[in-house]
Tab-separated table of C-alpha atoms in Angstrom:
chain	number	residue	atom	x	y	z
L	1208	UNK	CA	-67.288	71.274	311.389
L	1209	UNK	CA	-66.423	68.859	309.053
L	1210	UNK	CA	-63.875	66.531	309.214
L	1211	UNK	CA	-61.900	63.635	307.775
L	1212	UNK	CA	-59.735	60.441	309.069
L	1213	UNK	CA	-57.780	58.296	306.991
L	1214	UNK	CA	-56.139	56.097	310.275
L	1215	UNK	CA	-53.368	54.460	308.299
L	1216	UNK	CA	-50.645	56.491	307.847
L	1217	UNK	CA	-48.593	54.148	305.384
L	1218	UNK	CA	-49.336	50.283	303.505
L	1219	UNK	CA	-47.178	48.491	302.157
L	1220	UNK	CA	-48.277	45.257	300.117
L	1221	UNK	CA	-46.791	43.132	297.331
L	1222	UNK	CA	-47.856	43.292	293.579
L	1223	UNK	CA	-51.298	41.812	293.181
L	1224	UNK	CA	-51.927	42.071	296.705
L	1225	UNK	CA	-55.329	43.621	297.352
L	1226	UNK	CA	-55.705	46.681	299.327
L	1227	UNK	CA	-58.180	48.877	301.495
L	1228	UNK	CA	-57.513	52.042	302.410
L	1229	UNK	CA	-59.785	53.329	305.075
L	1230	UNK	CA	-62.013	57.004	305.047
L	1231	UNK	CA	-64.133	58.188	307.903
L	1232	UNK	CA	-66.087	61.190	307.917
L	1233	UNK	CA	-67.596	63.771	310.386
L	1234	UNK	CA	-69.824	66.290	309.197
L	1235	UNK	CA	-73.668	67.347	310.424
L	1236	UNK	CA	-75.130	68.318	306.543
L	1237	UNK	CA	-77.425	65.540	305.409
L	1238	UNK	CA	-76.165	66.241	301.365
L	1239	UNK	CA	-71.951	66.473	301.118
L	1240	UNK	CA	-69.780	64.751	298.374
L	1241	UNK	CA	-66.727	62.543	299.026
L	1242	UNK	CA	-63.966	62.433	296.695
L	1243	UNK	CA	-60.973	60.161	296.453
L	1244	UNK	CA	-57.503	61.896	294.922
L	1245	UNK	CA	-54.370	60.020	294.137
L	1246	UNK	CA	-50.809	61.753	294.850
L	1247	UNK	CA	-48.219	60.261	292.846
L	1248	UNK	CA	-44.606	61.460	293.831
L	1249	UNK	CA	-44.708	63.892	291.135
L	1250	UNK	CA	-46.552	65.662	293.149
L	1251	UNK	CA	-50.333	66.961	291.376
L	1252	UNK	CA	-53.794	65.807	292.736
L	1253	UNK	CA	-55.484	62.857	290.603
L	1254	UNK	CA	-59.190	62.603	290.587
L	1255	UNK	CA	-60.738	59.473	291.063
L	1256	UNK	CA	-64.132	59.467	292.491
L	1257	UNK	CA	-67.256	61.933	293.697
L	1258	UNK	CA	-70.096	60.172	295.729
L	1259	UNK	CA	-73.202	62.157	296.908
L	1260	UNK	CA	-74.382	61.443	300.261
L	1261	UNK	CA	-77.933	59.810	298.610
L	1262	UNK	CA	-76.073	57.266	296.783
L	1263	UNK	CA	-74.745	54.563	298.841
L	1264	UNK	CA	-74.452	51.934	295.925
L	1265	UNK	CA	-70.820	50.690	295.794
L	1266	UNK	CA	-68.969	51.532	292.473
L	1267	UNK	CA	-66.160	49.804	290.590
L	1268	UNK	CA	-63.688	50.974	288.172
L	1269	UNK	CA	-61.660	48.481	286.499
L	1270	UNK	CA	-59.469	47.417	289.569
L	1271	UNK	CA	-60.517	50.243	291.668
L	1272	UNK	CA	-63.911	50.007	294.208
L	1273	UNK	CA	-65.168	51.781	296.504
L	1274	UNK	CA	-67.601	51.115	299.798
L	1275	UNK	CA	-69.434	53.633	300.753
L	1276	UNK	CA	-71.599	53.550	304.278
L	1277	UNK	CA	-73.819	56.037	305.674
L	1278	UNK	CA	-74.412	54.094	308.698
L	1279	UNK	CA	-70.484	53.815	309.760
L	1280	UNK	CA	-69.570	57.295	308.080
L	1281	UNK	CA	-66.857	55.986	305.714
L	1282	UNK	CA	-65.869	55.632	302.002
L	1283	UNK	CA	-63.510	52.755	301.703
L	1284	UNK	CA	-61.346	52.430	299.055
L	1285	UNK	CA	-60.107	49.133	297.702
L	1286	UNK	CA	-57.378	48.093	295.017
L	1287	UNK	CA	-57.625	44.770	293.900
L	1288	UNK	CA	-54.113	42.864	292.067
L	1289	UNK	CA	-52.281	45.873	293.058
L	1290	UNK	CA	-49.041	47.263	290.630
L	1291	UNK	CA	-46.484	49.037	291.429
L	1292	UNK	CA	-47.926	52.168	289.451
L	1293	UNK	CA	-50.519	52.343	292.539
L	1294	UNK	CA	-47.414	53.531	294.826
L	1295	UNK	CA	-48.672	57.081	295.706
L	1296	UNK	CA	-50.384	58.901	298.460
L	1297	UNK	CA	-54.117	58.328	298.577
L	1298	UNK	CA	-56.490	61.445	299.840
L	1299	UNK	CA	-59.730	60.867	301.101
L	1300	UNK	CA	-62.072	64.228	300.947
L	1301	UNK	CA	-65.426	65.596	301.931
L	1302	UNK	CA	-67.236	68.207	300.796
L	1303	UNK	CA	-70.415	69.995	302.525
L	1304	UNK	CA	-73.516	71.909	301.177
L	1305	UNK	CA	-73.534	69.385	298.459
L	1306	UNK	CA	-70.574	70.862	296.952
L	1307	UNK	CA	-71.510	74.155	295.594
L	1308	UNK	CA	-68.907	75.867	295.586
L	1309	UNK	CA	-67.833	74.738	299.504
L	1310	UNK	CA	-64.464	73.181	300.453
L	1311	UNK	CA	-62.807	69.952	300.275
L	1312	UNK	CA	-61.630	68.714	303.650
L	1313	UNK	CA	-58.951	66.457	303.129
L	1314	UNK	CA	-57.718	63.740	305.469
L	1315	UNK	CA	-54.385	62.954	306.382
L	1316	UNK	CA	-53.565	60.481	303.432
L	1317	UNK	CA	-52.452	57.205	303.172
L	1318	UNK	CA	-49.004	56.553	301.391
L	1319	UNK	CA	-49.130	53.405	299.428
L	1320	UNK	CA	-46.008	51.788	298.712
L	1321	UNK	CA	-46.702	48.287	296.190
L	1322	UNK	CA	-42.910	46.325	296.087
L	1323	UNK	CA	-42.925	44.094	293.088
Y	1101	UNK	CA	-59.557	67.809	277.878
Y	1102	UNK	CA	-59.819	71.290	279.282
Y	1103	UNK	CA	-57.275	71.701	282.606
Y	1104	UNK	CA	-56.369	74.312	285.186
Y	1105	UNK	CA	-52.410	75.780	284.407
Y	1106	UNK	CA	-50.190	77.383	286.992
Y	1107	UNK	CA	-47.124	79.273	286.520
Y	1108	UNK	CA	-44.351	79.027	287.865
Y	1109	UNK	CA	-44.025	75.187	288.756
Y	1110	UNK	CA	-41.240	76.447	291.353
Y	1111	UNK	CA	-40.496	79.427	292.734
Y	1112	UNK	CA	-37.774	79.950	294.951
Y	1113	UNK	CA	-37.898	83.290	297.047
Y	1114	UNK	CA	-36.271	84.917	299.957
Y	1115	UNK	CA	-38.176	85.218	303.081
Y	1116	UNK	CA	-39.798	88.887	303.351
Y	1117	UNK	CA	-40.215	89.162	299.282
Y	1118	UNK	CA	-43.650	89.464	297.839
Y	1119	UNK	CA	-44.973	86.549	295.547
Y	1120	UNK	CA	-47.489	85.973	293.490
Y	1121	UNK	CA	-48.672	82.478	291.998
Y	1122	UNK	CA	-50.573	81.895	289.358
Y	1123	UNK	CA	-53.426	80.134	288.007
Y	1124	UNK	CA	-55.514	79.896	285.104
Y	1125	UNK	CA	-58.817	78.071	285.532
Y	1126	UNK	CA	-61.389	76.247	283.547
Y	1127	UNK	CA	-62.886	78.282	281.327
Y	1128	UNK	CA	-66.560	78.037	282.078
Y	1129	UNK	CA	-66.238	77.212	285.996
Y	1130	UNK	CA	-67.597	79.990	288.058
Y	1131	UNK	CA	-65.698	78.772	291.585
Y	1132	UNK	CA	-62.100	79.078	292.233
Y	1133	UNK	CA	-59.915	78.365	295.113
Y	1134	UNK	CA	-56.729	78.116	296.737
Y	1135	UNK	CA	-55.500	75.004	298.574
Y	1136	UNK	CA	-51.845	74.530	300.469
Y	1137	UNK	CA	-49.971	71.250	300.639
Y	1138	UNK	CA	-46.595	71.664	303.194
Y	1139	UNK	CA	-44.695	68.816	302.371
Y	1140	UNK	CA	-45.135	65.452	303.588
Y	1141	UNK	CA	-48.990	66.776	305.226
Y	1142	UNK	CA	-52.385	66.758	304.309
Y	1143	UNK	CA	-53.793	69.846	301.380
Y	1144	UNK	CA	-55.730	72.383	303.722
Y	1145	UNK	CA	-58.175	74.679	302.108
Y	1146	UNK	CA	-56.990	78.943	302.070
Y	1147	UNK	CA	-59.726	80.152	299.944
Y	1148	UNK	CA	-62.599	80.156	297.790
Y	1149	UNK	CA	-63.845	82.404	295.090
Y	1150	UNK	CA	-67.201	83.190	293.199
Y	1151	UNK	CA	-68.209	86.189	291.547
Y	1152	UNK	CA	-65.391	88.463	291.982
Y	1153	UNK	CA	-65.215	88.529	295.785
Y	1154	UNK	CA	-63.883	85.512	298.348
Y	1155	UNK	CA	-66.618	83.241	299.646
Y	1156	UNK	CA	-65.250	81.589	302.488
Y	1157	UNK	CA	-61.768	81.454	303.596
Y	1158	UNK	CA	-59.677	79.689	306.230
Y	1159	UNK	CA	-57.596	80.587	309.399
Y	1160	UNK	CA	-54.489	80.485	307.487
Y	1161	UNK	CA	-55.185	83.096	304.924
Y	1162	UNK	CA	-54.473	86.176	306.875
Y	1163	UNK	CA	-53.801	89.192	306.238
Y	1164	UNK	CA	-50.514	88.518	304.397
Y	1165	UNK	CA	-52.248	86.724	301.297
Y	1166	UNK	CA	-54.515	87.716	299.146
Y	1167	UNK	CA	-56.350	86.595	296.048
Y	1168	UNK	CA	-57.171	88.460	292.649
Y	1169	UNK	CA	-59.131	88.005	288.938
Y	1170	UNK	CA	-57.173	90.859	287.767
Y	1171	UNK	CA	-59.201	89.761	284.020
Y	1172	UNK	CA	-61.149	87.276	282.574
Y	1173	UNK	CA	-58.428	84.071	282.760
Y	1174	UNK	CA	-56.016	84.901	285.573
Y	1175	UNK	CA	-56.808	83.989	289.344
Y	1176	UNK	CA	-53.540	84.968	291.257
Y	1177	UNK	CA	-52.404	84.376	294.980
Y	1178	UNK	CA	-50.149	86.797	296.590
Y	1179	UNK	CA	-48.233	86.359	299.527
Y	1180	UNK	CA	-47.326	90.325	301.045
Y	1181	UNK	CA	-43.993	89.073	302.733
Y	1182	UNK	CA	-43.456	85.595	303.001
Y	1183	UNK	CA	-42.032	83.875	305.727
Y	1184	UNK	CA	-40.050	80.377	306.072
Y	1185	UNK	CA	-43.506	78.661	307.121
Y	1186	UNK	CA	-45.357	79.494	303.164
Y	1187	UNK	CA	-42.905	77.044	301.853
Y	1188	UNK	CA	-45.042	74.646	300.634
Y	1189	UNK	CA	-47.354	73.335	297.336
Y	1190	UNK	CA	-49.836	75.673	296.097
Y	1191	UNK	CA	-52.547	74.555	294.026
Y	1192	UNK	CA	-55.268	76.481	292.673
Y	1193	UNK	CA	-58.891	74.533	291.723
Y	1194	UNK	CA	-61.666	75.470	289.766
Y	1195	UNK	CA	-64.915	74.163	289.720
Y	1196	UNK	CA	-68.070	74.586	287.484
Y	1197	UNK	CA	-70.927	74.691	289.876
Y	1198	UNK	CA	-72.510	71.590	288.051
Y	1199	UNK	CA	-70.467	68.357	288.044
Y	1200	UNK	CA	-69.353	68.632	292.343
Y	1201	UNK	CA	-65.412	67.912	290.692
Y	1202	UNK	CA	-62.839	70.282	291.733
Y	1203	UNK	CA	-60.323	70.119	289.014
Y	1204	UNK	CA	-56.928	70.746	289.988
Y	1205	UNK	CA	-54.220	71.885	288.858
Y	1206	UNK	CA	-50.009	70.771	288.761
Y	1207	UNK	CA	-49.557	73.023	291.413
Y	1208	UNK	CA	-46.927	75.597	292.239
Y	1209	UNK	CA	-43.797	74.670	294.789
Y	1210	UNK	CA	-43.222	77.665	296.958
Y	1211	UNK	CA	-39.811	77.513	298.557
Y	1212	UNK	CA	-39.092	80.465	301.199
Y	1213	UNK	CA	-35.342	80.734	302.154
């Protein structure tokens, strides 16, 4: 069965602070997709990244990056100069059978909270 | 930018009443599903959809839900009679088989009294 952790429950930082919020992953297929999704208060599910299970090269988008590691089982995901418009919950997810059409497990979330 | 709709945004219902939520997907996608959100927790997977028949489902849709693509734009959830614990965000996803994205949509805010 697959599963998800995200361990912190909330972060709070300071404008421009960076911050990493953690993912680990269970799961025994050899191809799944993880996904990141941003929760703002209003409430709807933001996309924000896939990554395959064959492609372990880190990726950045403009002040978002992400760490991905086979060998530890987690997708890290890191905001660098944080703003106040990052304040939201943050959803790590996995999905199995390299995502046709199977589930997204979702982890707990972490609730970001950036003070100015 | 194509999206996923679903009506109403909020519906407020007495426990025991029938409801039914609505979604329409992506056009083109060929998966659809059915995720729950109780507030202030993580979304948990109810159901999945392909082909005009559910593919996989979870331990929380019983009996009491079911899903439906009554035509060729509408994927509905129904709740038979809900209780206190269905208040919560529904959102229905769609997905096209190709790009591994879910796309969600707005959600619907279930609220059982």
């Amino acid at each position: 069965a697959q599963k998800v952790t995200q361990a912190q429950t909330e972060i709070s930082v300071v404008e421009k602070e960076d911050v990493t919020l953690d993912c680990v992953y269970e799961t025994r297929d050899t191809t799944y997709y993880l996904f990141w999704y941003k929760q703002p208060p209003s409430g709807e599910l933001v996309f924000l990244i896939r990554r395959n299970s064959f492609d372990e090269q880190n990726e950045i988008s403009g002040r978002y990056s992400w760490n991905f590691q086979k060998s530890t089982s987690s997708f890290n995901f890191t905001i660098t100069a944080s703003q106040v418009v990052d304040s939201a919950v943050y959803f790590c997810a996995l999905s199995e059978r390299g995502g046709s059409g199977s589930r997204l497990t979702f982890g707990e979330g972490t609730q970001l909270t950036v003070n100015p | 930018e194509p999206e996923v709709t679903q009506t109403p945004s909020h519906q407020v219902t007495q426990m025991g009443q029938e409801v039914i939520l609505r979604c329409v997907p992506i056009s083109n996608h060929l998966y659809f599903y059915w995720y729950r959100q109780i507030l202030g927790q993580k979304v948990e997977f109810l159901v999945s959809f392909y082909n005009n028949e559910i593919s996989e489902k979870s331990e929380i849709f019983d009996d009491q839900f079911s899903v439906e693509r009554p035509d060729g734009s509408n994927f509905t959830l129904k709740i038979r009679s809900t209780k206190l614990e269905d208040s919560a965000m529904y959102f229905c996803a769609s997905f096209s088989g190709g790009s591994y994205e879910q796309y969600f949509g707005p959600g619907t805010r279930l609220t059982v009294t």
